[in-house]
Coordinates of C-alpha atoms and ligand atoms in Angstrom, one line a residue:
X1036 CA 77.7 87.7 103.4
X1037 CA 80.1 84.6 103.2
X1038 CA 79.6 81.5 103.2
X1039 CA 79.4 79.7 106.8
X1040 CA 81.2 76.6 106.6
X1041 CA 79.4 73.4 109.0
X1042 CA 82.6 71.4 108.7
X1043 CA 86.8 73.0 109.5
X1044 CA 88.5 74.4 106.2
X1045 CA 92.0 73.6 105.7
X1046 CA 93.7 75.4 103.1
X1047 CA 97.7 75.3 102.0
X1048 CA 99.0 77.2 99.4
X1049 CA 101.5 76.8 96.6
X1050 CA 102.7 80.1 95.6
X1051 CA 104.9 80.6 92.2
X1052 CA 106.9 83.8 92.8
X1053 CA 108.9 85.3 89.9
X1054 CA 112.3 86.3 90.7
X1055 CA 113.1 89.8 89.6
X1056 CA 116.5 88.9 87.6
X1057 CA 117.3 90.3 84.4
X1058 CA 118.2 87.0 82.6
X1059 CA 116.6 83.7 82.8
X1060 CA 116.9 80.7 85.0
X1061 CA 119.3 78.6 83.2
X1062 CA 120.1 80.6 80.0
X1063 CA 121.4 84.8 78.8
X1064 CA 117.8 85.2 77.2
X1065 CA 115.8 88.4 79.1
X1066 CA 113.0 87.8 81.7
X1067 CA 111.4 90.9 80.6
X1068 CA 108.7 89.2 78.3
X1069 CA 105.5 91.0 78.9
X1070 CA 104.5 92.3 75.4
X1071 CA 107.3 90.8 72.9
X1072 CA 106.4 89.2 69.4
X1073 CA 105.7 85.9 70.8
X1074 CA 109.0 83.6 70.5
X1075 CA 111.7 86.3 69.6
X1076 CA 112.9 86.0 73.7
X1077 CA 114.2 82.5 73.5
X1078 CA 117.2 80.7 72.5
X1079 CA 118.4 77.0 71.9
X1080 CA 118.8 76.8 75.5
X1081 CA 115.6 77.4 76.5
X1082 CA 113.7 76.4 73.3
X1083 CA 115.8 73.0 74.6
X1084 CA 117.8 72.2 71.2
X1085 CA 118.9 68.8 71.8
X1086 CA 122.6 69.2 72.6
X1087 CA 122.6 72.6 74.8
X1088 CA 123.3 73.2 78.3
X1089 CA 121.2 74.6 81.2
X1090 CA 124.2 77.0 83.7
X1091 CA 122.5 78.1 86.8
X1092 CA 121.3 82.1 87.5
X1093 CA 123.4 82.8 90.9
X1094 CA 121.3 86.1 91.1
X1095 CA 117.9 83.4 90.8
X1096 CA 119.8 81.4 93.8
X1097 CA 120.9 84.5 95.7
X1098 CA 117.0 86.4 95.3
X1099 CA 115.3 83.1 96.5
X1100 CA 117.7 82.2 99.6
X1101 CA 116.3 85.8 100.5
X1102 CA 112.9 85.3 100.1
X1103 CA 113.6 81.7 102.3
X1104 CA 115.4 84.2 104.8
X1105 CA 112.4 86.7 105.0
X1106 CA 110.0 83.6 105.7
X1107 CA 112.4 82.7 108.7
X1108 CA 113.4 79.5 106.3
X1109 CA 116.8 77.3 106.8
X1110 CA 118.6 77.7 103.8
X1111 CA 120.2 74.4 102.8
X1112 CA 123.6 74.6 102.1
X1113 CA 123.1 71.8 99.7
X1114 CA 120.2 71.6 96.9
X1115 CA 119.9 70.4 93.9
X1116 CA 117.5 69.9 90.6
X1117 CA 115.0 67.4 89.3
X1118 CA 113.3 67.3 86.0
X1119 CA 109.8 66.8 86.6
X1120 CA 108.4 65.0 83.5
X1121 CA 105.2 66.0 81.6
X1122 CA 104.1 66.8 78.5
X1123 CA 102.5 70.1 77.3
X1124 CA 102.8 72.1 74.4
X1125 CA 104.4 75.1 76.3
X1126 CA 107.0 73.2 77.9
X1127 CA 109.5 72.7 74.8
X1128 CA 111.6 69.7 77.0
X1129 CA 108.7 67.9 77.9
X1130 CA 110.1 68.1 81.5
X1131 CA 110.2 71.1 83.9
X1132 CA 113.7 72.2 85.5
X1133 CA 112.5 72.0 89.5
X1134 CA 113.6 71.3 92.8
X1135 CA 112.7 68.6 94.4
X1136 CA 113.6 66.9 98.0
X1137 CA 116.6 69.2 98.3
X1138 CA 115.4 72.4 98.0
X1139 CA 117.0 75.8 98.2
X1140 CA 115.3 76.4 102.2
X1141 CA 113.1 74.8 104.2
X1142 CA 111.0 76.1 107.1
X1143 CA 109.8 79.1 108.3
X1144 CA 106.9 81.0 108.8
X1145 CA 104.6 83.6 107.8
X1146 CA 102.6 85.7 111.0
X1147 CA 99.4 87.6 109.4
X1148 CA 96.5 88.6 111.1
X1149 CA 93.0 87.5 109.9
X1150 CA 89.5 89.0 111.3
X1151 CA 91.7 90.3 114.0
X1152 CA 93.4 87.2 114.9
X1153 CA 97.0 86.6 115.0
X1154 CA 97.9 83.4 113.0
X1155 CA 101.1 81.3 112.2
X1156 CA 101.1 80.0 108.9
X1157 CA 104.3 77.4 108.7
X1158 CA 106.0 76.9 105.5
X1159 CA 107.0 73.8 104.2
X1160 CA 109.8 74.5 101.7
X1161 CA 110.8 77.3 99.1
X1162 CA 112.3 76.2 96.1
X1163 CA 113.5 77.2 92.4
X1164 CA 111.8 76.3 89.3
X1165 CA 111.4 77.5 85.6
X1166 CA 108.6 78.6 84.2
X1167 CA 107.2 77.4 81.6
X1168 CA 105.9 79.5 77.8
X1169 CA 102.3 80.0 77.1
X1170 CA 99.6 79.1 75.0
X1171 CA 97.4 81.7 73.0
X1172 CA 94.5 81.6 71.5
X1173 CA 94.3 84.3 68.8
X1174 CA 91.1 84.8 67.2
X1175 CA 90.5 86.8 64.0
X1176 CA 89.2 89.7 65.4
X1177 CA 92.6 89.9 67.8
X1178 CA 91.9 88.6 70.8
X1179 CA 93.9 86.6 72.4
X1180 CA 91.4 83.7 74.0
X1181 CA 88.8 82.1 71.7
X1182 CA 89.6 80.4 69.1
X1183 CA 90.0 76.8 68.4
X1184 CA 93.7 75.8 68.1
X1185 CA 96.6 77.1 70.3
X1186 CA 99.5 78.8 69.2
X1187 CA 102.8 78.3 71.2
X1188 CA 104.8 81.5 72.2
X1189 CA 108.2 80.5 74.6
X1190 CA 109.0 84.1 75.2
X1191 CA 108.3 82.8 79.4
X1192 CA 109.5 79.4 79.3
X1193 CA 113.0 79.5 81.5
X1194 CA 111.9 82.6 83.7
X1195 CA 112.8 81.6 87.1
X1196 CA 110.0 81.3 89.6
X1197 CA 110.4 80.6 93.8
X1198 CA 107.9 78.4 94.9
X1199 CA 106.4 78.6 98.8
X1200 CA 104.9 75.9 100.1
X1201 CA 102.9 76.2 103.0
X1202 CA 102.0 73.8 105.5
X1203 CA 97.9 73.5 105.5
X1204 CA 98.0 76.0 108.6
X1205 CA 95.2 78.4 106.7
X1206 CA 91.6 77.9 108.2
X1207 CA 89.7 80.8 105.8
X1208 CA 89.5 82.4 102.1
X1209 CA 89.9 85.3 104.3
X1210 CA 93.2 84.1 106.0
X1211 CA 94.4 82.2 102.3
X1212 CA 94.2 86.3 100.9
X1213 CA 95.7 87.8 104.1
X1214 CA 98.5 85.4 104.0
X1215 CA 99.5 86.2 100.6
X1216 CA 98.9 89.4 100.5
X1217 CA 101.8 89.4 103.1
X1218 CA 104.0 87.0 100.7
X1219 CA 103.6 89.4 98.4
X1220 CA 105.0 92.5 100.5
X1221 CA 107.7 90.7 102.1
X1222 CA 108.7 89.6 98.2
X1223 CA 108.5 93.7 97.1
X1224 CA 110.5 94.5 100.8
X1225 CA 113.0 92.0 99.6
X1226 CA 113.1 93.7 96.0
X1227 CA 112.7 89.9 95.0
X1228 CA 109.4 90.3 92.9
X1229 CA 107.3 93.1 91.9
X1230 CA 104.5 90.4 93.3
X1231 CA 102.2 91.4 90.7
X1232 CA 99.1 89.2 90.3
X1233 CA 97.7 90.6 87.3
X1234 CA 100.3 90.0 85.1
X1235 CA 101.1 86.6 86.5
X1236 CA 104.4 87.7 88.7
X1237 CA 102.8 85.8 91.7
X1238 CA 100.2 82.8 91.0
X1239 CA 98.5 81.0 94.1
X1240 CA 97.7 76.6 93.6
X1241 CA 94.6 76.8 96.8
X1242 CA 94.7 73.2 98.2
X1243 CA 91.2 73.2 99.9
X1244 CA 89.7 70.3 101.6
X1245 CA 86.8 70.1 105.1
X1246 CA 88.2 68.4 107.7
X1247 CA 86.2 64.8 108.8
X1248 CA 83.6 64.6 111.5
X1249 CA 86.7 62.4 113.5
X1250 CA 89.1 65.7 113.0
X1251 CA 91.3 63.7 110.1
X1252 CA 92.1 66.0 107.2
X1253 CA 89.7 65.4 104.0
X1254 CA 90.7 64.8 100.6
X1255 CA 91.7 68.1 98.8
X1256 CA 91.1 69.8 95.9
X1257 CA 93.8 72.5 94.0
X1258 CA 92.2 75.6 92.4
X1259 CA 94.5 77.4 90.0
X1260 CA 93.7 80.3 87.8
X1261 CA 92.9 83.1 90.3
X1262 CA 95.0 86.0 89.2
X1263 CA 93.7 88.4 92.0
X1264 CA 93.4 88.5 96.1
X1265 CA 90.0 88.8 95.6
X1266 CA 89.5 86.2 92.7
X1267 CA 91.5 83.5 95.1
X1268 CA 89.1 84.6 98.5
X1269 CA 85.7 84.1 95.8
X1270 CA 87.4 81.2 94.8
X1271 CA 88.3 79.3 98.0
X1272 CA 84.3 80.3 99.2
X1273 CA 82.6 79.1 96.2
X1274 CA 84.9 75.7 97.3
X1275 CA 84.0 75.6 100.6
X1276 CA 80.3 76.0 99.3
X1277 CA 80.6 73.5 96.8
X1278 CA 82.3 70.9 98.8
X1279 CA 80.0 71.1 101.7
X1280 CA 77.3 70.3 99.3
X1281 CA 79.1 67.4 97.9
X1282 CA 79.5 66.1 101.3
X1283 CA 76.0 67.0 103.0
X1284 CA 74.3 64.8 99.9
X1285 CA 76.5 62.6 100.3
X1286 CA 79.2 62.5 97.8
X1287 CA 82.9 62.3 98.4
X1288 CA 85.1 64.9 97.2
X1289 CA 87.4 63.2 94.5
X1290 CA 91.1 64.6 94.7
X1291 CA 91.4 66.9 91.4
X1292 CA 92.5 70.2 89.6
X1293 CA 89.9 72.7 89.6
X1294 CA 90.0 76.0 87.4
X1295 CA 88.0 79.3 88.6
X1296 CA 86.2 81.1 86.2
X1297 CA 86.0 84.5 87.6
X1298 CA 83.5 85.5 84.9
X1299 CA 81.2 83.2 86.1
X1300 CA 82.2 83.0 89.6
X1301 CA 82.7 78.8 89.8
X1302 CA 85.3 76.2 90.0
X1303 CA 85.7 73.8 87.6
X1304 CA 87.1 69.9 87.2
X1305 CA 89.9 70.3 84.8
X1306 CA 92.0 67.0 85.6
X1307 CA 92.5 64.7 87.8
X1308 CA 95.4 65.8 90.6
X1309 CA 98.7 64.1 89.1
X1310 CA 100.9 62.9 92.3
X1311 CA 104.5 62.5 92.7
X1312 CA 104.9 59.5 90.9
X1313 CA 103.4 60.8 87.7
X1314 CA 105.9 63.0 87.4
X1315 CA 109.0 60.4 87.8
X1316 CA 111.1 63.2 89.5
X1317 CA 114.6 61.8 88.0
X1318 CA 118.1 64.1 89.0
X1319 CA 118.8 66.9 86.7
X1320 CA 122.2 65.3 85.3
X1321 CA 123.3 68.6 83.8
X1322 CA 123.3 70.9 86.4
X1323 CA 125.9 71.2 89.4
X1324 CA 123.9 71.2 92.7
X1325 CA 123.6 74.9 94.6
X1326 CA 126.2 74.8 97.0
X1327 CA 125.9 77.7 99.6
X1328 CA 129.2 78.6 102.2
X1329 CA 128.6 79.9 105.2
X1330 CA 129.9 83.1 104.2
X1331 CA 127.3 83.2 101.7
X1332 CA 124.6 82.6 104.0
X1333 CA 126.1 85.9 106.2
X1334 CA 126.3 87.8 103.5
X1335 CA 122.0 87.2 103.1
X1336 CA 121.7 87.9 106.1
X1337 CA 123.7 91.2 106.2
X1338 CA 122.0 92.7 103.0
X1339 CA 118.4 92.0 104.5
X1340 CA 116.3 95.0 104.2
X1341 CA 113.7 95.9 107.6
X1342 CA 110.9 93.7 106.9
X1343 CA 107.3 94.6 107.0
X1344 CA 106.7 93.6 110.2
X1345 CA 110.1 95.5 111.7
X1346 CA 108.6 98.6 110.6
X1347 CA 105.3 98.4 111.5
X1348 CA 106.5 97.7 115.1
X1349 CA 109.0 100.7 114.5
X1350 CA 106.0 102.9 113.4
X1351 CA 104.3 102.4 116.7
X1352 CA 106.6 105.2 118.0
X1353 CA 104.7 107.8 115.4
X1354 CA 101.8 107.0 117.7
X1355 CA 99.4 105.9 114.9
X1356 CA 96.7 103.1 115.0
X1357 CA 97.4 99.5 113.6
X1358 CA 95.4 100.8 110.5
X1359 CA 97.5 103.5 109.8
X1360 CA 100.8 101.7 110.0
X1361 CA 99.3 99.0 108.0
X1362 CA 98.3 101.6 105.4
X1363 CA 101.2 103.9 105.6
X1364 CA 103.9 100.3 105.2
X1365 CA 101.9 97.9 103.1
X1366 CA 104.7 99.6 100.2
X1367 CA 107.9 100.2 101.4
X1368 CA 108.5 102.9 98.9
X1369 CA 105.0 104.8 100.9
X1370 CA 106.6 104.2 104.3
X1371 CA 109.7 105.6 103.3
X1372 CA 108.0 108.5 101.7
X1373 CA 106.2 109.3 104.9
X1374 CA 109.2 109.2 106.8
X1375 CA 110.8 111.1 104.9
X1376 CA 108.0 114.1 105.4
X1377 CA 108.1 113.5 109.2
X1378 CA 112.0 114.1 108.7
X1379 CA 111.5 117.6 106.9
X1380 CA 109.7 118.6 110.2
X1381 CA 106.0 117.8 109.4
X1382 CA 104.2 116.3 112.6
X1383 CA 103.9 112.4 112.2
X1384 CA 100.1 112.3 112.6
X1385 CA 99.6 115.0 111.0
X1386 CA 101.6 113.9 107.7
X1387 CA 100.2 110.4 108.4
X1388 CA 96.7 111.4 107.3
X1389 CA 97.9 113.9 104.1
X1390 CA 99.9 110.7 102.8
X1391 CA 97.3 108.1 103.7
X1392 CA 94.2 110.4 102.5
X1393 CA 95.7 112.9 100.3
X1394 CA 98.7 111.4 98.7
X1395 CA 97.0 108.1 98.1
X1396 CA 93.9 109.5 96.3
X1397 CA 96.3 111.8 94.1
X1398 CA 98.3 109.2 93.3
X1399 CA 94.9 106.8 92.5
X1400 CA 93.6 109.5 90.2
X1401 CA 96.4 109.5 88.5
X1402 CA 96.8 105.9 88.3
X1403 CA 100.6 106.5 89.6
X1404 CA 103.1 104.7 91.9
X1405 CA 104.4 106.4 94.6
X1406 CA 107.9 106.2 93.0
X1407 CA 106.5 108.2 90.4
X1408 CA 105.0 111.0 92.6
X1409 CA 106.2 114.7 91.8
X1410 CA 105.7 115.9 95.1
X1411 CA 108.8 115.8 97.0
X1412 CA 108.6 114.7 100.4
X1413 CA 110.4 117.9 101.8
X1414 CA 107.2 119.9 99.9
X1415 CA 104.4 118.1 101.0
X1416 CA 106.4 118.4 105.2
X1417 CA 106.1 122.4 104.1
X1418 CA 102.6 122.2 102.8
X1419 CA 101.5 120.0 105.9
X1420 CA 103.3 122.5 108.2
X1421 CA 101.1 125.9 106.6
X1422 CA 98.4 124.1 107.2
X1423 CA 99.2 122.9 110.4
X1424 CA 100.2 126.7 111.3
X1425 CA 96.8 127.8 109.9
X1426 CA 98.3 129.9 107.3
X1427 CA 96.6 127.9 104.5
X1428 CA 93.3 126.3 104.9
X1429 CA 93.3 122.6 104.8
X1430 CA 91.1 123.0 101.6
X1431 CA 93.6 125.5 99.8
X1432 CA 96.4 123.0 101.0
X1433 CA 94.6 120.0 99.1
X1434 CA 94.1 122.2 96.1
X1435 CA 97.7 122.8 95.9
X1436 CA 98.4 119.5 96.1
X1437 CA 96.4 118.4 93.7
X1438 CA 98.9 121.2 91.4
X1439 CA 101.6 120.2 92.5
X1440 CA 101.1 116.4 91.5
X1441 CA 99.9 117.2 88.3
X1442 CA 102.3 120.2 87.0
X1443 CA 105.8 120.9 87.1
X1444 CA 105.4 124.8 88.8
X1445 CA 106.9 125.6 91.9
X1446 CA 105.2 125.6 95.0
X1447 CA 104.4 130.0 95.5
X1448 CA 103.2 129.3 91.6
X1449 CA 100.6 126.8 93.1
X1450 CA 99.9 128.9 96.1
X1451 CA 98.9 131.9 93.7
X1452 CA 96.4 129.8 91.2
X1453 CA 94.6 128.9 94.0
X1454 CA 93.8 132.2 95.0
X1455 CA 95.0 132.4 98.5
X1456 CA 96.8 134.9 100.1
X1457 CA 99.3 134.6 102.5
X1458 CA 100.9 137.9 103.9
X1459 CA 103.7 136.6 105.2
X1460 CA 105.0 138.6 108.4
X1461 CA 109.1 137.9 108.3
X1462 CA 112.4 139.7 109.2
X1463 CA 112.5 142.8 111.7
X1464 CA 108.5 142.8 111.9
X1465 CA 108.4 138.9 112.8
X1466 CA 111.5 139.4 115.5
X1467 CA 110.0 142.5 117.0
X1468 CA 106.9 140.7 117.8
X1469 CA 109.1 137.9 119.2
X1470 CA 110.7 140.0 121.1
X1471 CA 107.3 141.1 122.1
X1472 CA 105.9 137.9 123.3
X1473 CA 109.3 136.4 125.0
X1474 CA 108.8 139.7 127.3
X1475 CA 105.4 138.7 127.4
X1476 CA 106.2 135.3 128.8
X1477 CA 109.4 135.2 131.2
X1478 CA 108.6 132.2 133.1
X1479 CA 107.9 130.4 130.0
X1480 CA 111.5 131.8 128.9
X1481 CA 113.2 130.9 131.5
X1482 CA 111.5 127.2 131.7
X1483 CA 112.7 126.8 128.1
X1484 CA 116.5 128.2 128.6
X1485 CA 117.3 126.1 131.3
X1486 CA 116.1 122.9 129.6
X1487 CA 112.7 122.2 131.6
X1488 CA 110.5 122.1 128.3
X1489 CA 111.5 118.3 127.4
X1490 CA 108.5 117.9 125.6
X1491 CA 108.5 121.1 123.6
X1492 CA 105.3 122.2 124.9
X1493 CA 106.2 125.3 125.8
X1494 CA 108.2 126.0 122.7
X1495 CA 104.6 125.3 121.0
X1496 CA 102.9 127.8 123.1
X1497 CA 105.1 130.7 122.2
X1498 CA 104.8 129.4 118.3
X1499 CA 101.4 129.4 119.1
X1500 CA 101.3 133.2 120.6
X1501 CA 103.2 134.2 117.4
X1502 CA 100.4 132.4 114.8
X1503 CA 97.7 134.3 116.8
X1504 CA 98.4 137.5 117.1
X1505 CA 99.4 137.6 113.4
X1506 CA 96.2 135.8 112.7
X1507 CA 98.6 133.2 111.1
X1508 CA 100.3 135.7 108.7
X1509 CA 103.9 134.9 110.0
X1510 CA 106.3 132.3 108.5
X1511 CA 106.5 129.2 110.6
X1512 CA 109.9 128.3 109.5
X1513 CA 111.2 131.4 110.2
X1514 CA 109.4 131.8 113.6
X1515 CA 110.8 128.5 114.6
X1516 CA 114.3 129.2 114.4
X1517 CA 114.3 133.1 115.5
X1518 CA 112.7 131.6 119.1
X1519 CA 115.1 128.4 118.8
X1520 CA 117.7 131.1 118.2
X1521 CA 116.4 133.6 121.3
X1522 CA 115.8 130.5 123.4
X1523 CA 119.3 128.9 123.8
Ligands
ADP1368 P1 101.8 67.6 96.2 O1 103.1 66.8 96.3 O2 100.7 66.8 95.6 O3 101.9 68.9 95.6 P2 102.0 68.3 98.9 O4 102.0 67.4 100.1 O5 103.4 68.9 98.6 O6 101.3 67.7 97.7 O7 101.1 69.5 99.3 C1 100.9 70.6 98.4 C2 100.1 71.6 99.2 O8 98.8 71.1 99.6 C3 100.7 72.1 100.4 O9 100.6 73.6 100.4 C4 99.9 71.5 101.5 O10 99.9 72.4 102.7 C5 98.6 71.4 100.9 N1 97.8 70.3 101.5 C6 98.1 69.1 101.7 N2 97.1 68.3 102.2 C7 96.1 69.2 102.3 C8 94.7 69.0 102.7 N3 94.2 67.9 103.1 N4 93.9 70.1 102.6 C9 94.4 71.3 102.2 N5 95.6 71.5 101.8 C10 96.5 70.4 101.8
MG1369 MG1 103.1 70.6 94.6
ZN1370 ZN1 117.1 81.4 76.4

């Protein structure tokens, strides 16, 4: 059970996006860090030698202008940098490369649905940022958290990030997950991010405060360190919890950073919250502001992909429910997948539930992405259309399935370990009993030939007539397109 809040949550969320470039923000090194000997992906540019030169990433520019475009943003045609100044070990300039004031968009939205309501979460701004390197603690037996002095690995400072601000629109932990659950598919439609949590691809600051007996909004608190949907929703409860308490006693919530420690399921004070002036925001000097033309800006536009919410309206017309679609498009690479199987001829609601049951519990055993499925989408339409025929059980069609993802054998190879038989009935047998049943059927026939079977219905009948009296033995393909060929 959660936690019932007495007083209104307000939530808005900062959420660090990493762009998917191949080079840094403002220097040649590679963003592909994960796993390199710490400080071997750097160079005096971003290890910030005195005397080098930061030269803006237009991919960096281009990939967040899209993710601003996604979120129904204004992208500004002029933006520029800041150096937000701080000290901290990881952060070899002592100031952070950021945008600040004019930033790359502004506006927008994000629509998600929460407990069944529709919401509209506004966004403030996106903007461009580097990140910064990391500290490790190594201890002697070779972990990497633990010990008692911090090493210093830059391999990440420089990596460009997007930052989405949103407006404090978000009333739940439920909504705070929802909505960034949707960031995070919009950033993989946009091929801007791979959006992934656990390996710190997308990181959520949770602003949290309870609104004031008077409606005025409280004083907040920012939780950082949630590095799953879940963790962030356990996070922004245990808040809520937490500040209630404060307040029914009370206390007054003092603005600060908070860190959640999912092992032990709390938030705790790590700082107090630095504000703007802290940082003395001062112009970058040595960077050009972003300029964007108009035929840049059309040229975004253009290349934008069908976004999640396109496609699940689009995948109304396969006549599935909401949960379904929501399933079957949460990855575009899935939805395209399935579409791809209702294009090889399988029925949509039939191949709806093989991807959405079958597929995905394959693909979870195997701990595999559906870009790395061996199944081709043309298979799994003929596998779906045996079973759909009856010539294969529904079991026998799982089992081969489960073959077919595993081994590289060809789909009669699959059929034959399982044991099943199918005696196929094809050539001059299959058309003689064709014949049989058109003769059978005139008025059906003639219905069909002069184009008053829009549906198909009666198509399916005679298909139908063929399956039974060959107890399912013919070929489905091939007793498709004798009749389509008899039928014109
Ligand atoms: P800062 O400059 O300190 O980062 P901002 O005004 O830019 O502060 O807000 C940062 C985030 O905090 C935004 O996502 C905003 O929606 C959220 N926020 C602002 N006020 C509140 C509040 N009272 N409760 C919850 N979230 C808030
Ligand atoms: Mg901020
Ligand atoms: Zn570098």
């Amino acid at each position: 059970m959660s936690y019932v809040s007495s007083r209104p949550v307000v939530i808005g969320l900062e959420v660090h996006i990493q762009l998917n470039t191949r080079s840094k923000l403002f220097c040649p090194c590679s963003t592909d860090y994960i796993g390199k000997t710490p400080n071997t992906n750097v160079c005096p540019i971003c290890l910030a030698v005195p005397g080098t030169l930061p030269l803006v990433n237009d991919s960096a520019v281009a990939l967040g202008s899209r993710m601003g475009l996604g979120l129904r943003g204004e992208i500004q045609k002029y933006s520029n940098f800041h150096r937000k100044n701080y000290f901290y070990p990881d952060l070899a300039k002592a100031y952070q490369i950021t945008q600040y004031g004019l930033t790359i968009t502004v506006g927008g939205y994000l629509d998600i649905e929460a407990d069944g309501k529709p919401k509209r979460v506004r966004i403030h701004h996106l903007h461009l940022e580097e990140d910064a390197g990391k500290l490790v603690h190594p201890t002697a037996d070779g972990r990497l958290t633990g010990a008692s002095y911090s090493l210093v690995d830059y391999n990440r400072g420089g990596v460009p990030l997007s930052e989405i601000v949103s407006e404090p629109d978000i009333s739940s932990p439920a909504e705070a997950k929802e909505y960034v659950a949707r960031l995070r598919q919009l950033a993989r439609y946009l091929d801007v991010s791979d959006g992934e949590m656990e390996s710190g691809s997308l990181r959520v600051d949770a602003n949290i405060s309870l609104s004031n007996p008077g409606g005025s909004l409280g004083t907040r608190v920012e939780i950082k360190n949630m590095n799953s949907l879940k963790a962030l929703e356990r996070a922004l409860e245990y808040e809520t919890e937490r500040q209630n308490k404060v307040l029914d006693s009370g206390g007054r919530i003092v603005q600060e950073t908070r860190l959640w420690d999912d092992a032990e399921s709390v938030t705790r004070s790590m700082r107090n919250k630095e504000t703007a002036s802290d940082y003395r925001y001062y112009p970058e000097m040595d960077l050009a502001p972003i300029v964007i033309t108009d035929e840049q800006i059309e040229e975004f536009k253009k290349s934008m992909p069908e976004l999640p919410w396109e496609k699940r309206a689009r995948f109304a017309g396969y006549g599935l429910s909401k949960e379904e679609t929501a399933i079957l498009t949460e990855r575009k690479e899935l939805a395209e997948y399935y579409e791809a199987v209702v294009s090889f001829g399988a029925p949509p609601a039939r191949a709806a539930n093989w991807v959405r049951m079958d597929v995905l519990r394959v693909l979870n055993e195997l701990s595999r992405d559906i870009r790395e499925f061996k199944v081709k989408p043309e298979t799994l339409a003929e596998l779906v259309k045996y079973v759909e025929a009856k010539e294969l059980s529904g079991t026998v069609g799982k089992e081969i399935l489960d073959i077919l993802a595993r081994e590289d054998v060809p789909f009669d190879e699959a059929l034959k370990r399982t044991g099943a038989r199918t005696g196929r009935l094809t050539g001059g047998a299959l058309e003689t009993l064709i014949d049989r049943i058109m003769s059978a059927n005139p008025d059906l026939v003639e219905a069909i030939k002069s184009g008053r079977d829009k549906k198909g219905g009666k198509l399916k009948f005679l298909q139908g007539q063929v399956m039974k009296e060959t107890k399912g033995q013919a070929d489905p393909r091939e007793t498709a397109s004798l009749l389509s060929e008899k039928l014109v």
